[in-house]
Short mmCIF file of N, CA and C in Angstrom, two decimals:
data_model
loop_
_atom_site.label_atom_id
_atom_site.label_comp_id
_atom_site.label_asym_id
_atom_site.label_seq_id
_atom_site.Cartn_x
_atom_site.Cartn_y
_atom_site.Cartn_z
N MET A 21 68.66 24.54 -28.00
CA MET A 21 67.75 24.35 -26.89
C MET A 21 68.56 24.26 -25.60
N SER A 22 68.05 24.82 -24.53
CA SER A 22 68.72 24.80 -23.24
C SER A 22 68.63 23.42 -22.60
N LYS A 23 69.70 23.05 -21.89
CA LYS A 23 69.73 21.76 -21.21
C LYS A 23 69.26 21.87 -19.76
N SER A 24 68.82 23.07 -19.36
CA SER A 24 68.36 23.26 -17.98
C SER A 24 67.00 22.60 -17.78
N ALA A 25 66.54 22.63 -16.55
CA ALA A 25 65.26 22.00 -16.20
C ALA A 25 64.13 22.58 -17.05
N PRO A 26 63.15 21.72 -17.36
CA PRO A 26 62.03 22.22 -18.16
C PRO A 26 61.28 23.31 -17.39
N GLY A 27 60.76 24.22 -18.11
CA GLY A 27 60.00 25.33 -17.53
C GLY A 27 59.99 26.48 -18.49
N PRO A 28 59.41 27.57 -18.09
CA PRO A 28 59.34 28.72 -19.00
C PRO A 28 60.73 29.26 -19.34
N THR A 29 60.89 29.67 -20.56
CA THR A 29 62.15 30.29 -20.98
C THR A 29 62.15 31.76 -20.53
N PRO A 30 63.33 32.39 -20.48
CA PRO A 30 63.35 33.82 -20.15
C PRO A 30 62.50 34.64 -21.11
N GLY A 31 62.53 34.29 -22.39
CA GLY A 31 61.71 35.02 -23.37
C GLY A 31 60.23 34.91 -23.07
N ASN A 32 59.79 33.71 -22.71
CA ASN A 32 58.39 33.50 -22.36
C ASN A 32 58.02 34.31 -21.12
N LEU A 33 58.91 34.33 -20.13
CA LEU A 33 58.62 35.09 -18.91
C LEU A 33 58.56 36.59 -19.16
N VAL A 34 59.48 37.09 -19.98
CA VAL A 34 59.46 38.53 -20.33
C VAL A 34 58.18 38.86 -21.06
N TRP A 35 57.79 38.02 -22.01
CA TRP A 35 56.55 38.24 -22.77
C TRP A 35 55.34 38.24 -21.84
N ARG A 36 55.27 37.26 -20.94
CA ARG A 36 54.13 37.18 -20.02
C ARG A 36 54.11 38.38 -19.07
N LEU A 37 55.27 38.78 -18.57
CA LEU A 37 55.33 39.93 -17.67
C LEU A 37 54.93 41.21 -18.40
N ALA A 38 55.41 41.38 -19.63
CA ALA A 38 55.05 42.57 -20.41
C ALA A 38 53.54 42.63 -20.63
N ASN A 39 52.95 41.50 -20.96
CA ASN A 39 51.50 41.46 -21.16
C ASN A 39 50.75 41.74 -19.86
N LYS A 40 51.21 41.15 -18.76
CA LYS A 40 50.56 41.38 -17.47
C LYS A 40 50.62 42.86 -17.09
N TRP A 41 51.78 43.48 -17.26
CA TRP A 41 51.93 44.89 -16.91
C TRP A 41 51.13 45.78 -17.85
N ARG A 42 51.10 45.44 -19.14
CA ARG A 42 50.31 46.25 -20.09
C ARG A 42 48.84 46.23 -19.71
N VAL A 43 48.32 45.05 -19.38
CA VAL A 43 46.92 44.93 -18.98
C VAL A 43 46.67 45.74 -17.70
N ALA A 44 47.58 45.64 -16.74
CA ALA A 44 47.42 46.39 -15.48
C ALA A 44 47.41 47.90 -15.74
N VAL A 45 48.30 48.37 -16.60
CA VAL A 45 48.35 49.81 -16.90
C VAL A 45 47.11 50.22 -17.68
N ASP A 46 46.68 49.40 -18.65
CA ASP A 46 45.45 49.70 -19.39
C ASP A 46 44.27 49.87 -18.43
N ARG A 47 44.13 48.95 -17.49
CA ARG A 47 43.01 49.01 -16.53
C ARG A 47 43.13 50.24 -15.64
N ALA A 48 44.32 50.54 -15.17
CA ALA A 48 44.51 51.67 -14.27
C ALA A 48 44.25 53.01 -14.97
N LEU A 49 44.58 53.08 -16.26
CA LEU A 49 44.44 54.34 -17.00
C LEU A 49 43.08 54.50 -17.69
N ALA A 50 42.30 53.44 -17.73
CA ALA A 50 40.99 53.50 -18.41
C ALA A 50 40.12 54.66 -17.92
N PRO A 51 40.06 54.93 -16.60
CA PRO A 51 39.24 56.07 -16.17
C PRO A 51 39.69 57.42 -16.73
N LEU A 52 40.96 57.51 -17.14
CA LEU A 52 41.47 58.74 -17.72
C LEU A 52 41.32 58.75 -19.25
N GLY A 53 40.81 57.65 -19.80
CA GLY A 53 40.60 57.57 -21.24
C GLY A 53 41.87 57.25 -22.02
N LEU A 54 42.86 56.66 -21.35
CA LEU A 54 44.12 56.35 -22.01
C LEU A 54 44.38 54.85 -22.02
N THR A 55 45.10 54.40 -23.04
CA THR A 55 45.63 53.04 -23.06
C THR A 55 47.11 53.12 -22.67
N HIS A 56 47.70 51.96 -22.46
CA HIS A 56 49.13 51.92 -22.12
C HIS A 56 49.97 52.55 -23.23
N ALA A 57 49.67 52.23 -24.49
CA ALA A 57 50.42 52.79 -25.61
C ALA A 57 50.25 54.32 -25.68
N GLN A 58 49.03 54.80 -25.48
CA GLN A 58 48.81 56.25 -25.47
C GLN A 58 49.57 56.91 -24.32
N TYR A 59 49.58 56.23 -23.18
CA TYR A 59 50.34 56.74 -22.04
C TYR A 59 51.83 56.86 -22.38
N ALA A 60 52.38 55.85 -23.03
CA ALA A 60 53.79 55.91 -23.42
C ALA A 60 54.06 57.15 -24.26
N LEU A 61 53.13 57.50 -25.11
CA LEU A 61 53.28 58.66 -25.97
C LEU A 61 53.18 59.97 -25.18
N VAL A 62 52.11 60.13 -24.40
CA VAL A 62 51.92 61.41 -23.70
C VAL A 62 52.95 61.59 -22.58
N ALA A 63 53.32 60.52 -21.89
CA ALA A 63 54.33 60.64 -20.83
C ALA A 63 55.69 61.00 -21.43
N SER A 64 55.99 60.45 -22.60
CA SER A 64 57.23 60.81 -23.28
C SER A 64 57.21 62.26 -23.73
N LEU A 65 56.08 62.69 -24.29
CA LEU A 65 55.94 64.11 -24.68
C LEU A 65 56.11 65.02 -23.46
N TYR A 66 55.53 64.62 -22.35
CA TYR A 66 55.62 65.39 -21.11
C TYR A 66 57.09 65.56 -20.69
N GLY A 67 57.80 64.44 -20.69
CA GLY A 67 59.21 64.50 -20.30
C GLY A 67 60.06 65.27 -21.29
N MET A 68 59.81 65.10 -22.56
CA MET A 68 60.59 65.80 -23.58
C MET A 68 60.31 67.30 -23.55
N ARG A 69 59.07 67.67 -23.27
CA ARG A 69 58.70 69.08 -23.16
C ARG A 69 59.46 69.75 -22.02
N ARG A 70 59.63 69.01 -20.94
CA ARG A 70 60.33 69.56 -19.77
C ARG A 70 61.78 69.88 -20.09
N THR A 71 62.34 69.24 -21.12
CA THR A 71 63.71 69.54 -21.53
C THR A 71 63.75 70.51 -22.72
N GLY A 72 62.57 71.05 -23.08
CA GLY A 72 62.49 72.05 -24.14
C GLY A 72 62.33 71.48 -25.53
N GLU A 73 62.11 70.18 -25.62
CA GLU A 73 62.00 69.55 -26.95
C GLU A 73 60.54 69.45 -27.38
N ARG A 74 60.30 69.73 -28.65
CA ARG A 74 59.00 69.50 -29.28
C ARG A 74 59.28 68.52 -30.41
N PRO A 75 59.15 67.22 -30.12
CA PRO A 75 59.63 66.22 -31.05
C PRO A 75 58.74 66.02 -32.27
N SER A 76 59.36 65.52 -33.32
CA SER A 76 58.60 65.06 -34.47
C SER A 76 58.05 63.68 -34.14
N GLN A 77 57.11 63.23 -34.95
CA GLN A 77 56.58 61.88 -34.76
C GLN A 77 57.70 60.85 -34.85
N ARG A 78 58.63 61.05 -35.79
CA ARG A 78 59.75 60.13 -35.97
C ARG A 78 60.63 60.11 -34.72
N ARG A 79 60.94 61.27 -34.19
CA ARG A 79 61.78 61.37 -32.99
C ARG A 79 61.08 60.68 -31.82
N LEU A 80 59.77 60.88 -31.69
CA LEU A 80 59.02 60.26 -30.61
C LEU A 80 58.98 58.74 -30.78
N ALA A 81 58.88 58.27 -32.01
CA ALA A 81 58.91 56.83 -32.28
C ALA A 81 60.26 56.26 -31.83
N ASP A 82 61.34 56.94 -32.17
CA ASP A 82 62.67 56.47 -31.75
C ASP A 82 62.78 56.47 -30.22
N HIS A 83 62.25 57.49 -29.59
CA HIS A 83 62.33 57.63 -28.13
C HIS A 83 61.54 56.54 -27.41
N THR A 84 60.36 56.22 -27.92
CA THR A 84 59.48 55.26 -27.23
C THR A 84 59.73 53.82 -27.64
N GLY A 85 60.38 53.62 -28.77
CA GLY A 85 60.57 52.27 -29.27
C GLY A 85 59.36 51.74 -30.03
N LEU A 86 58.41 52.62 -30.30
CA LEU A 86 57.22 52.25 -31.08
C LEU A 86 57.48 52.50 -32.56
N GLU A 87 56.78 51.79 -33.40
CA GLU A 87 56.89 52.00 -34.85
C GLU A 87 56.33 53.38 -35.21
N ALA A 88 56.95 54.04 -36.17
CA ALA A 88 56.53 55.38 -36.57
C ALA A 88 55.08 55.42 -37.02
N LEU A 89 54.65 54.42 -37.75
CA LEU A 89 53.25 54.37 -38.21
C LEU A 89 52.29 54.27 -37.02
N TYR A 90 52.67 53.51 -36.01
CA TYR A 90 51.84 53.37 -34.81
C TYR A 90 51.80 54.69 -34.03
N VAL A 91 52.93 55.38 -33.94
CA VAL A 91 52.96 56.69 -33.28
C VAL A 91 52.04 57.65 -33.99
N SER A 92 52.05 57.63 -35.32
CA SER A 92 51.16 58.49 -36.09
C SER A 92 49.71 58.20 -35.77
N LYS A 93 49.35 56.93 -35.73
CA LYS A 93 47.98 56.52 -35.42
C LYS A 93 47.59 56.95 -34.00
N LEU A 94 48.48 56.72 -33.04
CA LEU A 94 48.20 57.13 -31.66
C LEU A 94 48.06 58.65 -31.56
N ALA A 95 48.95 59.37 -32.23
CA ALA A 95 48.92 60.83 -32.18
C ALA A 95 47.61 61.39 -32.75
N ARG A 96 47.14 60.78 -33.82
CA ARG A 96 45.86 61.23 -34.40
C ARG A 96 44.71 61.01 -33.42
N ALA A 97 44.69 59.85 -32.77
CA ALA A 97 43.64 59.56 -31.79
C ALA A 97 43.73 60.51 -30.61
N LEU A 98 44.94 60.80 -30.15
CA LEU A 98 45.12 61.72 -29.03
C LEU A 98 44.78 63.16 -29.44
N GLU A 99 45.02 63.51 -30.69
CA GLU A 99 44.62 64.83 -31.20
C GLU A 99 43.10 64.94 -31.20
N THR A 100 42.42 63.91 -31.67
CA THR A 100 40.96 63.89 -31.69
C THR A 100 40.40 64.03 -30.28
N ALA A 101 41.09 63.43 -29.30
CA ALA A 101 40.66 63.50 -27.90
C ALA A 101 41.01 64.84 -27.25
N GLY A 102 41.74 65.69 -27.98
CA GLY A 102 42.10 67.00 -27.45
C GLY A 102 43.31 67.00 -26.52
N LEU A 103 44.10 65.94 -26.57
CA LEU A 103 45.25 65.83 -25.66
C LEU A 103 46.57 66.19 -26.32
N VAL A 104 46.64 66.07 -27.64
CA VAL A 104 47.89 66.31 -28.37
C VAL A 104 47.60 67.25 -29.54
N GLU A 105 48.57 68.10 -29.80
CA GLU A 105 48.52 69.01 -30.95
C GLU A 105 49.57 68.55 -31.96
N ARG A 106 49.14 68.41 -33.21
CA ARG A 106 50.04 68.02 -34.30
C ARG A 106 50.20 69.21 -35.23
N THR A 107 51.44 69.62 -35.48
CA THR A 107 51.70 70.75 -36.38
C THR A 107 52.86 70.40 -37.31
N ARG A 108 52.88 71.06 -38.46
CA ARG A 108 53.98 70.87 -39.40
C ARG A 108 55.24 71.50 -38.82
N ASP A 109 56.34 70.81 -39.01
CA ASP A 109 57.64 71.31 -38.57
C ASP A 109 58.07 72.41 -39.55
N PRO A 110 58.32 73.63 -39.06
CA PRO A 110 58.70 74.72 -39.97
C PRO A 110 60.03 74.45 -40.70
N ARG A 111 60.88 73.59 -40.13
CA ARG A 111 62.17 73.28 -40.76
C ARG A 111 62.07 72.15 -41.77
N ASP A 112 61.01 71.34 -41.66
CA ASP A 112 60.84 70.19 -42.57
C ASP A 112 59.34 69.99 -42.80
N PRO A 113 58.82 70.45 -43.93
CA PRO A 113 57.37 70.38 -44.17
C PRO A 113 56.82 68.96 -44.22
N ARG A 114 57.69 67.96 -44.36
CA ARG A 114 57.21 66.57 -44.36
C ARG A 114 57.01 66.04 -42.94
N ALA A 115 57.66 66.68 -41.96
CA ALA A 115 57.61 66.20 -40.58
C ALA A 115 56.47 66.84 -39.80
N VAL A 116 55.95 66.09 -38.85
CA VAL A 116 54.89 66.56 -37.97
C VAL A 116 55.44 66.61 -36.54
N GLN A 117 55.30 67.79 -35.92
CA GLN A 117 55.73 67.93 -34.53
C GLN A 117 54.54 67.68 -33.61
N LEU A 118 54.84 67.18 -32.42
CA LEU A 118 53.80 66.87 -31.44
C LEU A 118 54.02 67.65 -30.16
N ALA A 119 52.92 68.03 -29.53
CA ALA A 119 52.98 68.69 -28.23
C ALA A 119 51.68 68.38 -27.48
N LEU A 120 51.78 68.39 -26.16
CA LEU A 120 50.57 68.22 -25.35
C LEU A 120 49.78 69.51 -25.34
N THR A 121 48.47 69.39 -25.38
CA THR A 121 47.60 70.55 -25.17
C THR A 121 47.53 70.80 -23.66
N GLU A 122 46.86 71.87 -23.25
CA GLU A 122 46.68 72.11 -21.81
C GLU A 122 45.94 70.95 -21.16
N GLN A 123 44.89 70.49 -21.82
CA GLN A 123 44.15 69.34 -21.30
C GLN A 123 45.05 68.10 -21.26
N GLY A 124 45.86 67.92 -22.29
CA GLY A 124 46.79 66.80 -22.34
C GLY A 124 47.79 66.83 -21.21
N GLN A 125 48.23 68.03 -20.86
CA GLN A 125 49.18 68.20 -19.74
C GLN A 125 48.53 67.75 -18.44
N VAL A 126 47.30 68.17 -18.20
CA VAL A 126 46.59 67.81 -16.96
C VAL A 126 46.37 66.30 -16.89
N VAL A 127 45.86 65.73 -17.97
CA VAL A 127 45.59 64.29 -18.00
C VAL A 127 46.89 63.50 -17.83
N THR A 128 47.96 63.95 -18.48
CA THR A 128 49.24 63.25 -18.38
C THR A 128 49.78 63.30 -16.96
N GLU A 129 49.68 64.43 -16.30
CA GLU A 129 50.15 64.50 -14.91
C GLU A 129 49.36 63.54 -14.02
N GLN A 130 48.06 63.45 -14.24
CA GLN A 130 47.25 62.49 -13.48
C GLN A 130 47.68 61.05 -13.80
N ALA A 131 47.89 60.77 -15.08
CA ALA A 131 48.27 59.43 -15.51
C ALA A 131 49.63 59.03 -14.93
N ILE A 132 50.56 59.95 -14.90
CA ILE A 132 51.88 59.65 -14.33
C ILE A 132 51.74 59.25 -12.87
N GLY A 133 50.90 59.95 -12.12
CA GLY A 133 50.65 59.59 -10.72
C GLY A 133 50.05 58.20 -10.59
N VAL A 134 49.09 57.88 -11.44
CA VAL A 134 48.44 56.57 -11.42
C VAL A 134 49.46 55.48 -11.72
N VAL A 135 50.26 55.68 -12.74
CA VAL A 135 51.24 54.66 -13.14
C VAL A 135 52.33 54.51 -12.08
N GLN A 136 52.74 55.60 -11.46
CA GLN A 136 53.74 55.50 -10.39
C GLN A 136 53.22 54.65 -9.23
N GLN A 137 51.96 54.86 -8.85
CA GLN A 137 51.36 54.04 -7.79
C GLN A 137 51.27 52.59 -8.21
N LEU A 138 50.90 52.35 -9.46
CA LEU A 138 50.80 50.98 -9.96
C LEU A 138 52.17 50.31 -9.98
N LEU A 139 53.20 51.01 -10.44
CA LEU A 139 54.54 50.44 -10.45
C LEU A 139 55.01 50.09 -9.05
N GLN A 140 54.69 50.94 -8.08
CA GLN A 140 55.04 50.65 -6.69
C GLN A 140 54.38 49.33 -6.27
N GLN A 141 53.12 49.17 -6.63
CA GLN A 141 52.38 47.94 -6.29
C GLN A 141 52.97 46.73 -7.01
N LEU A 142 53.23 46.86 -8.30
CA LEU A 142 53.73 45.74 -9.09
C LEU A 142 55.14 45.33 -8.67
N LEU A 143 55.92 46.28 -8.19
CA LEU A 143 57.30 45.99 -7.77
C LEU A 143 57.43 45.69 -6.28
N GLU A 144 56.31 45.67 -5.58
CA GLU A 144 56.34 45.37 -4.15
C GLU A 144 57.04 44.04 -3.83
N PRO A 145 56.84 42.98 -4.63
CA PRO A 145 57.55 41.73 -4.34
C PRO A 145 59.08 41.86 -4.36
N LEU A 146 59.59 42.90 -5.04
CA LEU A 146 61.03 43.16 -5.06
C LEU A 146 61.44 44.21 -4.04
N GLY A 147 60.48 44.69 -3.24
CA GLY A 147 60.78 45.69 -2.23
C GLY A 147 60.31 47.08 -2.59
N GLY A 148 59.59 47.23 -3.70
CA GLY A 148 59.07 48.54 -4.10
C GLY A 148 59.91 49.18 -5.19
N LEU A 149 59.38 50.24 -5.72
CA LEU A 149 59.95 50.92 -6.88
C LEU A 149 61.41 51.34 -6.69
N ASP A 150 61.77 51.82 -5.52
CA ASP A 150 63.12 52.35 -5.30
C ASP A 150 64.02 51.38 -4.54
N SER A 151 63.60 50.13 -4.41
CA SER A 151 64.40 49.16 -3.66
C SER A 151 65.63 48.74 -4.45
N PRO A 152 66.66 48.27 -3.75
CA PRO A 152 67.85 47.78 -4.46
C PRO A 152 67.53 46.68 -5.47
N ARG A 153 66.64 45.75 -5.13
CA ARG A 153 66.29 44.67 -6.06
C ARG A 153 65.60 45.22 -7.31
N ALA A 154 64.71 46.20 -7.13
CA ALA A 154 64.03 46.80 -8.29
C ALA A 154 65.03 47.56 -9.16
N LEU A 155 66.01 48.20 -8.55
CA LEU A 155 67.02 48.92 -9.33
C LEU A 155 67.89 47.94 -10.13
N VAL A 156 68.24 46.81 -9.53
CA VAL A 156 69.00 45.78 -10.25
C VAL A 156 68.15 45.22 -11.39
N PHE A 157 66.88 44.96 -11.10
CA PHE A 157 65.94 44.47 -12.12
C PHE A 157 65.88 45.44 -13.29
N THR A 158 65.78 46.72 -13.01
CA THR A 158 65.73 47.75 -14.04
C THR A 158 67.02 47.77 -14.84
N ASP A 159 68.16 47.65 -14.16
CA ASP A 159 69.45 47.61 -14.86
C ASP A 159 69.54 46.40 -15.79
N GLU A 160 69.07 45.24 -15.31
CA GLU A 160 69.11 44.02 -16.14
C GLU A 160 68.22 44.17 -17.37
N LEU A 161 67.03 44.72 -17.18
CA LEU A 161 66.13 44.93 -18.32
C LEU A 161 66.74 45.91 -19.31
N THR A 162 67.36 46.97 -18.80
CA THR A 162 68.00 47.97 -19.67
C THR A 162 69.12 47.33 -20.47
N THR A 163 69.90 46.47 -19.84
CA THR A 163 70.98 45.76 -20.54
C THR A 163 70.41 44.96 -21.71
N LEU A 164 69.33 44.24 -21.46
CA LEU A 164 68.72 43.44 -22.53
C LEU A 164 68.15 44.32 -23.63
N LEU A 165 67.53 45.43 -23.26
CA LEU A 165 66.94 46.32 -24.27
C LEU A 165 68.00 47.05 -25.09
N ASP A 166 69.19 47.24 -24.53
CA ASP A 166 70.25 47.95 -25.24
C ASP A 166 70.94 47.10 -26.30
N VAL A 167 70.71 45.80 -26.29
CA VAL A 167 71.33 44.93 -27.29
C VAL A 167 70.58 45.10 -28.61
N PRO A 168 71.30 45.52 -29.67
CA PRO A 168 70.62 45.69 -30.95
C PRO A 168 70.20 44.33 -31.52
N LEU A 169 69.09 44.35 -32.21
CA LEU A 169 68.62 43.15 -32.87
C LEU A 169 69.44 42.91 -34.12
N ALA A 170 69.84 41.67 -34.33
CA ALA A 170 70.54 41.31 -35.55
C ALA A 170 69.53 41.29 -36.69
N PRO A 171 69.96 41.64 -37.89
CA PRO A 171 69.03 41.58 -39.01
C PRO A 171 68.52 40.15 -39.19
N SER A 172 67.30 40.04 -39.60
CA SER A 172 66.71 38.72 -39.84
C SER A 172 67.41 38.06 -41.02
N ALA A 173 67.70 36.79 -40.84
CA ALA A 173 68.34 36.04 -41.92
C ALA A 173 67.27 35.35 -42.75
N PRO A 174 67.46 35.30 -44.06
CA PRO A 174 66.48 34.59 -44.89
C PRO A 174 66.41 33.12 -44.48
N THR A 175 65.22 32.55 -44.57
CA THR A 175 65.06 31.15 -44.16
C THR A 175 64.56 30.26 -45.28
N ASP A 176 64.72 30.71 -46.51
CA ASP A 176 64.24 29.86 -47.60
C ASP A 176 65.22 28.70 -47.83
N GLU A 177 64.84 27.78 -48.67
CA GLU A 177 65.62 26.56 -48.89
C GLU A 177 67.01 26.84 -49.45
N THR A 178 67.19 27.94 -50.16
CA THR A 178 68.48 28.20 -50.78
C THR A 178 69.55 28.59 -49.76
N THR A 179 69.16 29.04 -48.56
CA THR A 179 70.14 29.45 -47.58
C THR A 179 70.31 28.45 -46.45
N GLN A 180 69.46 27.46 -46.36
CA GLN A 180 69.57 26.49 -45.28
C GLN A 180 70.81 25.63 -45.48
N GLY A 181 71.53 25.46 -44.39
CA GLY A 181 72.72 24.63 -44.43
C GLY A 181 73.96 25.36 -44.94
N THR A 182 73.85 26.66 -45.24
CA THR A 182 75.02 27.41 -45.69
C THR A 182 75.54 28.26 -44.55
N THR A 183 76.80 28.55 -44.61
CA THR A 183 77.44 29.40 -43.61
C THR A 183 77.60 30.79 -44.19
N PRO A 184 77.16 31.81 -43.45
CA PRO A 184 77.29 33.19 -43.99
C PRO A 184 78.73 33.62 -44.06
#
């Protein structure tokens, strides 16, 4: 436990900020028929397409940090909405490749504009999206995200009080 003054922990603040931003993005994207998670998927597809990549669901999961099963669920919903096309990978029949449809491209471009405006608004207290403080904030968050998670240690009675 920290010996600093009582108050929210960094973990609690990150969690609260992530939830606040997710809600803000969900509300901003609702008129386009997208959720924040769906936006993460289509915006990533948009960016990957620009570099010539047509990713598999697994590759997109790795890229977005979302669980593969969740990416599959999101991709199916976006396919039903006519925004994403799912096809078998000719090199690996077990893999499914994803791509934006023409409609998906249009909606994604609109969504990117909406989210960019929202980020400018949300980062205004730091001086805006491209401000030095926002860039430092982004670097700090990236540093934290780049730290790999340690494997979970068992917590049953047989391991308590032992040194690994």
